[in-house]
Backbone as numpy.savetxt, mean C-alpha at the origin, in Angstrom:
# Nx Ny Nz CAx CAy CAz Cx Cy Cz
9.02 -16.91 -8.22 8.17 -15.71 -8.22 9.06 -14.47 -8.22
8.77 -13.56 -9.15 9.57 -12.34 -9.27 9.50 -11.51 -7.99
8.30 -11.39 -7.43 8.14 -10.59 -6.22 8.96 -11.15 -5.07
9.00 -12.47 -4.95 9.81 -13.10 -3.90 11.28 -12.80 -4.11
11.71 -12.79 -5.36 13.11 -12.47 -5.66 13.43 -11.04 -5.26
12.51 -10.12 -5.54 12.71 -8.72 -5.15 12.75 -8.58 -3.64
11.84 -9.27 -2.99 11.77 -9.21 -1.53 13.05 -9.75 -0.90
13.57 -10.83 -1.45 14.78 -11.43 -0.89 16.00 -10.53 -1.08
15.98 -9.71 -2.13 17.07 -8.77 -2.35 17.15 -7.72 -1.25
15.98 -7.37 -0.73 15.88 -6.28 0.24 15.16 -6.73 1.51
15.57 -7.89 2.00 14.89 -8.47 3.15 14.93 -7.56 4.37
16.06 -6.92 4.62 16.17 -6.03 5.78 15.24 -4.83 5.64
15.17 -4.27 4.44 14.29 -3.12 4.22 12.82 -3.54 4.34
12.52 -4.75 3.90 11.15 -5.26 4.02 10.75 -5.36 5.50
11.64 -5.86 6.31 11.35 -6.01 7.74 11.16 -4.64 8.40
11.95 -3.67 8.00 11.80 -2.31 8.55 10.42 -1.75 8.21
9.88 -2.18 7.10 8.56 -1.75 6.65 7.44 -2.45 7.42
7.42 -3.78 7.36 6.28 -4.51 7.96 6.37 -4.60 9.48
7.55 -4.37 10.05 7.72 -4.40 11.51 7.98 -3.01 12.08
7.61 -1.99 11.33 7.84 -0.62 11.77 7.15 -0.37 13.12
7.67 0.59 13.85 7.09 0.92 15.16 5.60 1.24 15.07
5.17 1.89 14.02 3.75 2.21 13.84 2.93 0.93 13.81
3.41 -0.06 13.07 2.72 -1.35 12.98 2.75 -2.08 14.32
3.90 -2.08 14.95 4.03 -2.76 16.25 3.09 -2.15 17.29
2.96 -0.84 17.27 2.09 -0.19 18.24 0.61 -0.40 17.93
0.26 -0.52 16.65 -1.11 -0.92 16.32 -1.39 -2.32 16.83
-0.43 -3.21 16.64 -0.60 -4.60 17.07 -0.77 -4.68 18.59
0.01 -3.90 19.34 -0.10 -3.90 20.80 -1.32 -3.12 21.29
-1.81 -2.22 20.42 -2.96 -1.42 20.78 -2.62 -0.12 21.48
-1.34 0.24 21.56 -0.96 1.46 22.29 -0.58 2.63 21.37
-0.92 2.52 20.09 -0.70 3.66 19.19 -1.75 4.72 19.51
-1.33 5.97 19.77 -2.31 7.03 20.01 -3.28 7.17 18.84
-4.54 7.33 19.15 -5.56 7.36 18.10 -5.37 8.54 17.16
-4.78 9.63 17.64 -4.53 10.79 16.78 -3.56 10.46 15.66
-2.60 9.60 15.95 -1.65 9.18 14.91 -2.35 8.31 13.87
-3.27 7.49 14.33 -4.02 6.64 13.40 -4.93 7.49 12.51
-5.56 8.48 13.08 -6.41 9.38 12.31 -5.59 10.13 11.26
-4.41 10.55 11.66 -3.50 11.22 10.72 -3.18 10.27 9.56
-2.89 9.02 9.90 -2.59 8.01 8.88 -3.77 7.84 7.93
-4.98 7.74 8.47 -6.15 7.52 7.63 -6.32 8.62 6.58
-6.07 9.85 6.98 -6.19 10.98 6.05 -5.16 10.85 4.93
-3.91 10.59 5.30 -2.86 10.47 4.29 -3.07 9.25 3.41
-3.58 8.18 3.99 -3.83 6.96 3.22 -4.91 7.21 2.17
-5.95 7.94 2.53 -7.00 8.27 1.56 -6.44 9.07 0.39
-5.58 10.03 0.71 -4.96 10.83 -0.34 -4.06 9.97 -1.23
-3.35 9.05 -0.59 -2.47 8.14 -1.33 -3.28 7.25 -2.28
-4.36 6.65 -1.77 -5.14 5.70 -2.56 -5.74 6.38 -3.79
-6.20 7.61 -3.64 -6.75 8.34 -4.78 -5.73 8.44 -5.91
-4.51 8.79 -5.56 -3.45 8.92 -6.57 -2.98 7.56 -7.06
-2.98 6.58 -6.17 -2.56 5.22 -6.56 -3.48 4.67 -7.64
-4.79 4.84 -7.46 -5.75 4.34 -8.45 -5.52 5.00 -9.81
-5.23 6.29 -9.80 -4.94 6.98 -11.06 -3.72 6.37 -11.74
-2.71 6.03 -10.94 -1.49 5.42 -11.49 -1.77 4.03 -12.04
-2.61 3.27 -11.36 -2.98 1.94 -11.84 -3.65 2.05 -13.21
-4.60 2.95 -13.32 -5.33 3.13 -14.59 -4.37 3.58 -15.70
-3.46 4.49 -15.35 -2.49 4.96 -16.34 -1.57 3.82 -16.78
-1.12 3.03 -15.84 -0.23 1.93 -16.16 -0.92 0.86 -17.01
-2.23 0.70 -16.81 -2.97 -0.32 -17.54 -2.88 -0.12 -19.05
-2.66 1.12 -19.47 -2.53 1.40 -20.90 -1.30 0.74 -21.50
-0.31 0.43 -20.64 0.94 -0.18 -21.11 0.96 -1.70 -20.94
-0.08 -2.25 -20.33 -0.14 -3.69 -20.05 -0.77 -4.47 -21.20
-0.44 -5.75 -21.31 -1.22 -6.61 -22.21 -2.69 -6.52 -21.80
-3.59 -6.61 -22.75 -5.01 -6.36 -22.48 -5.60 -7.28 -21.42
-5.21 -8.56 -21.45 -5.77 -9.49 -20.45 -5.27 -9.16 -19.05
-4.02 -8.76 -18.94 -3.46 -8.37 -17.64 -4.16 -7.12 -17.13
-4.34 -6.14 -17.99 -5.00 -4.90 -17.59 -6.41 -5.18 -17.08
-7.12 -6.05 -17.79 -8.49 -6.38 -17.38 -8.51 -7.05 -16.02
-7.60 -8.00 -15.80 -7.56 -8.72 -14.52 -7.24 -7.77 -13.36
-6.26 -6.91 -13.56 -5.86 -6.00 -12.49 -6.93 -4.95 -12.21
-7.47 -4.36 -13.26 -8.50 -3.35 -13.05 -9.75 -3.96 -12.41
-10.09 -5.18 -12.80 -11.24 -5.85 -12.21 -11.01 -6.12 -10.73
-9.81 -6.57 -10.39 -9.51 -6.93 -9.01 -9.41 -5.70 -8.11
-8.82 -4.65 -8.62 -8.52 -3.49 -7.77 -9.60 -2.43 -7.82
-10.09 -2.10 -9.00 -11.08 -1.03 -9.12 -12.47 -1.53 -8.74
-12.83 -2.68 -9.26 -14.18 -3.19 -9.01 -14.30 -3.90 -7.68
-13.17 -4.30 -7.11 -13.23 -5.10 -5.89 -12.77 -4.39 -4.64
-12.79 -3.05 -4.64 -12.23 -2.33 -3.50 -13.30 -1.80 -2.55
-14.58 -2.14 -2.77 -15.66 -1.56 -1.97 -15.55 -1.88 -0.49
-15.24 -3.13 -0.15 -15.19 -3.51 1.26 -14.12 -2.72 2.01
-12.98 -2.57 1.39 -11.91 -1.80 2.02 -12.29 -0.35 2.19
-12.94 0.22 1.18 -13.35 1.61 1.26 -14.45 1.79 2.31
-15.33 0.81 2.42 -16.39 0.87 3.43 -15.79 0.87 4.84
-14.81 0.00 5.05 -14.13 -0.06 6.35 -13.46 1.27 6.66
-12.79 1.81 5.66 -12.09 3.07 5.82 -13.07 4.19 6.18
-14.18 4.25 5.43 -15.19 5.28 5.66 -15.81 5.15 7.06
-16.04 3.91 7.48 -16.61 3.68 8.81 -15.67 4.17 9.90
-14.39 3.86 9.75 -13.41 4.28 10.74 -13.30 5.80 10.80
-13.32 6.44 9.65 -13.25 7.90 9.63 -14.45 8.50 10.35
-15.63 7.94 10.12 -16.84 8.45 10.77 -16.78 8.22 12.28
-16.39 7.01 12.68 -16.32 6.67 14.10 -15.32 7.53 14.85
-14.22 7.85 14.18 -13.14 8.58 14.83 -13.22 10.09 14.61
-14.21 10.52 13.88 -14.39 11.96 13.69 -13.38 12.59 12.75
-12.94 11.83 11.74 -12.02 12.38 10.75 -12.84 13.17 9.75
-12.55 14.45 9.61 -13.33 15.31 8.74 -12.47 15.91 7.64
-13.04 15.99 6.45 -12.33 16.60 5.33 -11.25 15.70 4.75
-10.74 16.12 3.61 -9.73 15.33 2.91 -8.31 15.63 3.37
-8.09 16.82 3.94 -6.76 17.18 4.38 -5.82 17.46 3.22
-4.58 17.76 3.57 -3.55 18.04 2.58 -2.43 17.03 2.71
-1.79 16.75 1.60 -0.70 15.79 1.60 0.50 16.29 2.38
1.20 15.36 3.01 2.53 15.64 3.53 3.51 15.51 2.36
4.72 15.94 2.57 5.73 15.78 1.53 5.98 14.30 1.25
5.88 13.47 2.29 6.06 12.03 2.09 5.00 11.47 1.17
3.73 11.79 1.43 2.65 11.30 0.58 2.78 11.82 -0.84
3.10 13.09 -0.95 3.27 13.70 -2.27 4.38 13.00 -3.05
5.52 12.80 -2.40 6.67 12.20 -3.08 6.40 10.75 -3.47
5.76 10.02 -2.58 5.47 8.61 -2.86 4.51 8.48 -4.05
3.46 9.28 -4.05 2.49 9.18 -5.15 3.10 9.64 -6.47
4.05 10.55 -6.42 4.73 10.97 -7.66 5.66 9.87 -8.15
6.22 9.11 -7.25 7.02 7.94 -7.63 6.13 6.94 -8.39
4.93 6.70 -7.88 4.00 5.79 -8.56 3.58 6.36 -9.92
3.32 7.66 -9.93 2.91 8.29 -11.18 4.00 8.14 -12.24
5.24 8.41 -11.86 6.34 8.27 -12.81 6.48 6.82 -13.27
6.43 5.89 -12.32 6.58 4.47 -12.65 5.53 4.02 -13.66
4.33 4.57 -13.53 3.23 4.16 -14.41 3.44 4.60 -15.85
4.38 5.51 -16.09 4.66 5.98 -17.45 5.85 5.27 -18.08
6.59 4.51 -17.28 7.81 3.86 -17.79 7.49 2.53 -18.44
6.74 1.70 -17.74 6.39 0.38 -18.26 5.64 -0.40 -17.19
4.85 -1.40 -17.61 4.07 -2.11 -16.60 4.94 -2.89 -15.62
6.10 -3.46 -16.01 6.91 -4.16 -15.00 7.44 -3.20 -13.94
7.85 -2.01 -14.37 8.35 -1.03 -13.42 7.25 -0.58 -12.46
6.05 -0.37 -13.01 4.96 0.05 -12.14 4.59 -1.05 -11.15
4.47 -2.28 -11.60 4.12 -3.36 -10.68 5.17 -3.51 -9.59
6.44 -3.38 -9.95 7.50 -3.48 -8.94 7.37 -2.36 -7.91
6.96 -1.17 -8.35 6.79 -0.05 -7.44 5.53 -0.19 -6.59
4.54 -0.89 -7.10 3.23 -1.00 -6.45 3.15 -2.17 -5.47
3.90 -3.21 -5.75 3.82 -4.44 -4.96 4.13 -4.24 -3.47
5.12 -3.45 -3.08 5.37 -3.29 -1.64 4.13 -2.84 -0.87
3.38 -1.91 -1.43 2.16 -1.45 -0.76 1.14 -2.58 -0.67
0.79 -3.17 -1.79 -0.30 -4.15 -1.81 0.07 -5.44 -1.07
1.23 -5.96 -1.34 1.66 -7.23 -0.73 2.00 -7.04 0.74
2.67 -5.95 1.05 3.06 -5.70 2.43 1.88 -5.52 3.35
0.82 -4.89 2.87 -0.36 -4.67 3.72 -1.04 -5.99 4.07
-0.92 -6.98 3.21 -1.46 -8.29 3.54 -0.74 -8.87 4.75
0.57 -8.71 4.79 1.37 -9.18 5.92 1.10 -8.35 7.17
1.04 -7.04 7.00 0.75 -6.16 8.13 -0.64 -6.44 8.70
-1.59 -6.68 7.83 -2.95 -6.97 8.28 -3.01 -8.20 9.16
-2.31 -9.24 8.77 -2.28 -10.46 9.59 -1.63 -10.19 10.94
-0.63 -9.33 10.95 0.08 -9.01 12.19 -0.79 -8.22 13.16
-1.56 -7.28 12.62 -2.34 -6.36 13.47 -3.73 -6.89 13.79
-4.17 -7.94 13.12 -5.56 -8.42 13.26 -5.89 -8.93 14.65
-4.90 -9.15 15.49 -5.15 -9.60 16.87 -5.02 -8.45 17.87
-4.95 -7.21 17.37 -4.79 -6.05 18.25 -5.94 -5.95 19.25
-5.65 -5.56 20.50 -6.72 -5.35 21.48 -7.55 -4.09 21.19
-7.04 -3.21 20.32 -7.77 -2.00 19.96 -8.75 -2.35 18.83
-10.04 -2.12 19.06 -11.05 -2.54 18.09 -10.92 -1.83 16.75
-10.46 -0.58 16.77 -10.32 0.15 15.51 -9.16 -0.39 14.69
-8.06 -0.67 15.33 -6.90 -1.21 14.61 -7.19 -2.62 14.13
-7.91 -3.36 14.94 -8.28 -4.73 14.55 -9.22 -4.70 13.34
-10.19 -3.81 13.34 -11.11 -3.69 12.22 -10.37 -3.29 10.95
-9.46 -2.34 11.07 -8.65 -1.92 9.92 -7.88 -3.10 9.35
-7.28 -3.88 10.24 -6.41 -4.98 9.81 -7.17 -6.14 9.21
-8.38 -6.37 9.67 -9.12 -7.56 9.23 -9.35 -7.57 7.73
-9.55 -6.40 7.13 -9.72 -6.36 5.68 -8.44 -6.81 4.98
-7.30 -6.28 5.42 -6.03 -6.62 4.76 -5.60 -8.06 5.03
-6.12 -8.63 6.10 -5.81 -10.03 6.42 -6.80 -10.99 5.76
-7.79 -10.47 5.05 -8.86 -11.30 4.51 -8.46 -12.04 3.24
-9.21 -13.08 2.92 -8.99 -13.82 1.68 -9.29 -12.94 0.48
-10.29 -12.08 0.61 -10.64 -11.16 -0.49 -9.44 -10.31 -0.88
-8.75 -9.78 0.13 -7.59 -8.95 -0.16 -6.43 -9.80 -0.68
-6.25 -10.98 -0.11 -5.17 -11.88 -0.57 -5.37 -12.26 -2.03
-6.61 -12.48 -2.44 -6.89 -12.82 -3.84 -6.53 -11.66 -4.75
-6.79 -10.46 -4.29 -6.46 -9.26 -5.06 -4.94 -9.15 -5.24
-4.22 -9.38 -4.17 -2.76 -9.32 -4.23 -2.22 -10.40 -5.16
-2.82 -11.57 -5.14 -2.36 -12.67 -5.99 -2.43 -12.30 -7.47
-3.47 -11.56 -7.85 -3.59 -11.13 -9.25 -2.38 -10.27 -9.63
-1.96 -9.40 -8.73 -0.83 -8.50 -9.01 0.48 -9.28 -9.04
0.66 -10.19 -8.08 1.90 -10.97 -8.05 2.00 -11.88 -9.28
0.89 -12.46 -9.70 0.90 -13.31 -10.89 1.22 -12.49 -12.14
0.74 -11.27 -12.18 1.06 -10.39 -13.31 2.55 -10.09 -13.34
3.13 -9.84 -12.16 4.56 -9.56 -12.08 5.37 -10.73 -12.61
4.88 -11.94 -12.41 5.61 -13.12 -12.87 5.67 -13.23 -14.39
4.92 -12.43 -15.08 4.97 -12.44 -16.54 6.15 -11.63 -17.07
6.83 -10.94 -16.18 8.02 -10.19 -16.58 9.16 -11.17 -16.85
9.75 -11.10 -18.03 10.83 -12.03 -18.38 12.14 -11.31 -18.68
12.25 -10.09 -18.16 13.48 -9.33 -18.37 14.45 -9.51 -17.22
15.45 -8.67 -17.18 16.46 -8.67 -16.13 15.90 -7.96 -14.90
16.01 -8.58 -13.75 15.44 -8.01 -12.52 16.08 -6.66 -12.17
17.28 -6.41 -12.68 17.92 -5.12 -12.42 17.14 -3.96 -13.05
16.28 -4.27 -14.03 15.48 -3.24 -14.67 14.37 -2.72 -13.76
14.01 -3.50 -12.75 12.85 -3.14 -11.93 13.14 -3.04 -10.44
14.30 -3.51 -10.00 14.55 -3.63 -8.56 14.58 -2.28 -7.84
15.05 -1.24 -8.50 15.10 0.06 -7.85 13.71 0.62 -7.58
12.77 0.32 -8.46 11.39 0.78 -8.25 10.80 0.14 -7.00
11.11 -1.13 -6.80 10.66 -1.86 -5.62 11.30 -1.29 -4.36
12.60 -1.07 -4.40 13.32 -0.56 -3.23 12.84 0.83 -2.84
12.67 1.70 -3.82 12.23 3.07 -3.52 10.87 3.04 -2.82
9.98 2.18 -3.29 8.67 2.08 -2.64 8.78 1.52 -1.23
9.68 0.58 -1.02 9.91 0.08 0.34 10.33 1.22 1.27
11.21 2.06 0.78 11.66 3.20 1.58 10.51 4.16 1.86
9.68 4.37 0.85 8.53 5.26 1.04 7.52 4.66 2.02
7.33 3.35 1.98 6.40 2.72 2.92 6.89 2.90 4.36
8.17 2.75 4.56 8.74 2.99 5.90 8.49 4.44 6.31
8.74 5.34 5.39 8.59 6.76 5.69 7.11 7.12 5.92
6.22 6.42 5.24 4.79 6.70 5.40 4.35 6.42 6.84
4.79 5.28 7.40 4.50 4.99 8.81 5.13 6.05 9.71
6.40 6.37 9.43 7.13 7.32 10.28 6.47 8.69 10.25
6.00 9.09 9.09 5.33 10.39 8.96 4.08 10.44 9.83
3.38 9.31 9.94 2.18 9.26 10.79 2.57 9.30 12.26
3.68 8.67 12.61 4.16 8.74 14.01 4.55 10.17 14.37
5.21 10.83 13.44 5.70 12.20 13.71 4.64 13.25 13.42
3.53 12.82 12.78 2.48 13.74 12.34 3.10 14.87 11.53
3.75 14.45 10.48 4.48 15.35 9.57 3.56 16.49 9.09
4.10 17.67 9.02 3.31 18.82 8.59 2.90 18.67 7.12
1.68 19.04 6.78 1.26 18.99 5.37 1.95 20.08 4.57
1.99 19.90 3.28 2.63 20.90 2.41 1.59 21.89 1.92
């Protein structure tokens, strides 16, 4: 599996991402709720731009791959969005907010990747989608009901099936892994920074 090969190249960076302090504190239930609310706002902003990048990248994909990915991600994202909307309502998150520099930079990385080629975009996108499946399983036993509810979607079979579509698409890449590995690594770094920005409540731009 191409994704496994990429992950093995950057195993230490992957662990810094999925075992970040933000994740650990969600799992323990001692993450301050204000930090989680901050994360939810930035995540909504990220997802909006991510979907645009997916659609843009689909233009460069083989037609069957584009159909499978768009069907899995665009048509199958309602449950996750419902959970997100419920949490925002329960926690009193109001308005869309403004991006932090971290969110802005990460989404521009995805935007750029989506114009280069579908293998480059998938390599840049996989850390987010695949990593959240692992994070979801880790946090799903949290004593905090809000963190547990958030995690249950990412730990679900529905989400795992969605990720499988993306990983299987990545396996269709038959080029040199050096052509795509930097896109994967940069996204890993951004994922780490995304958690850290929520811990620090980074100022919006």
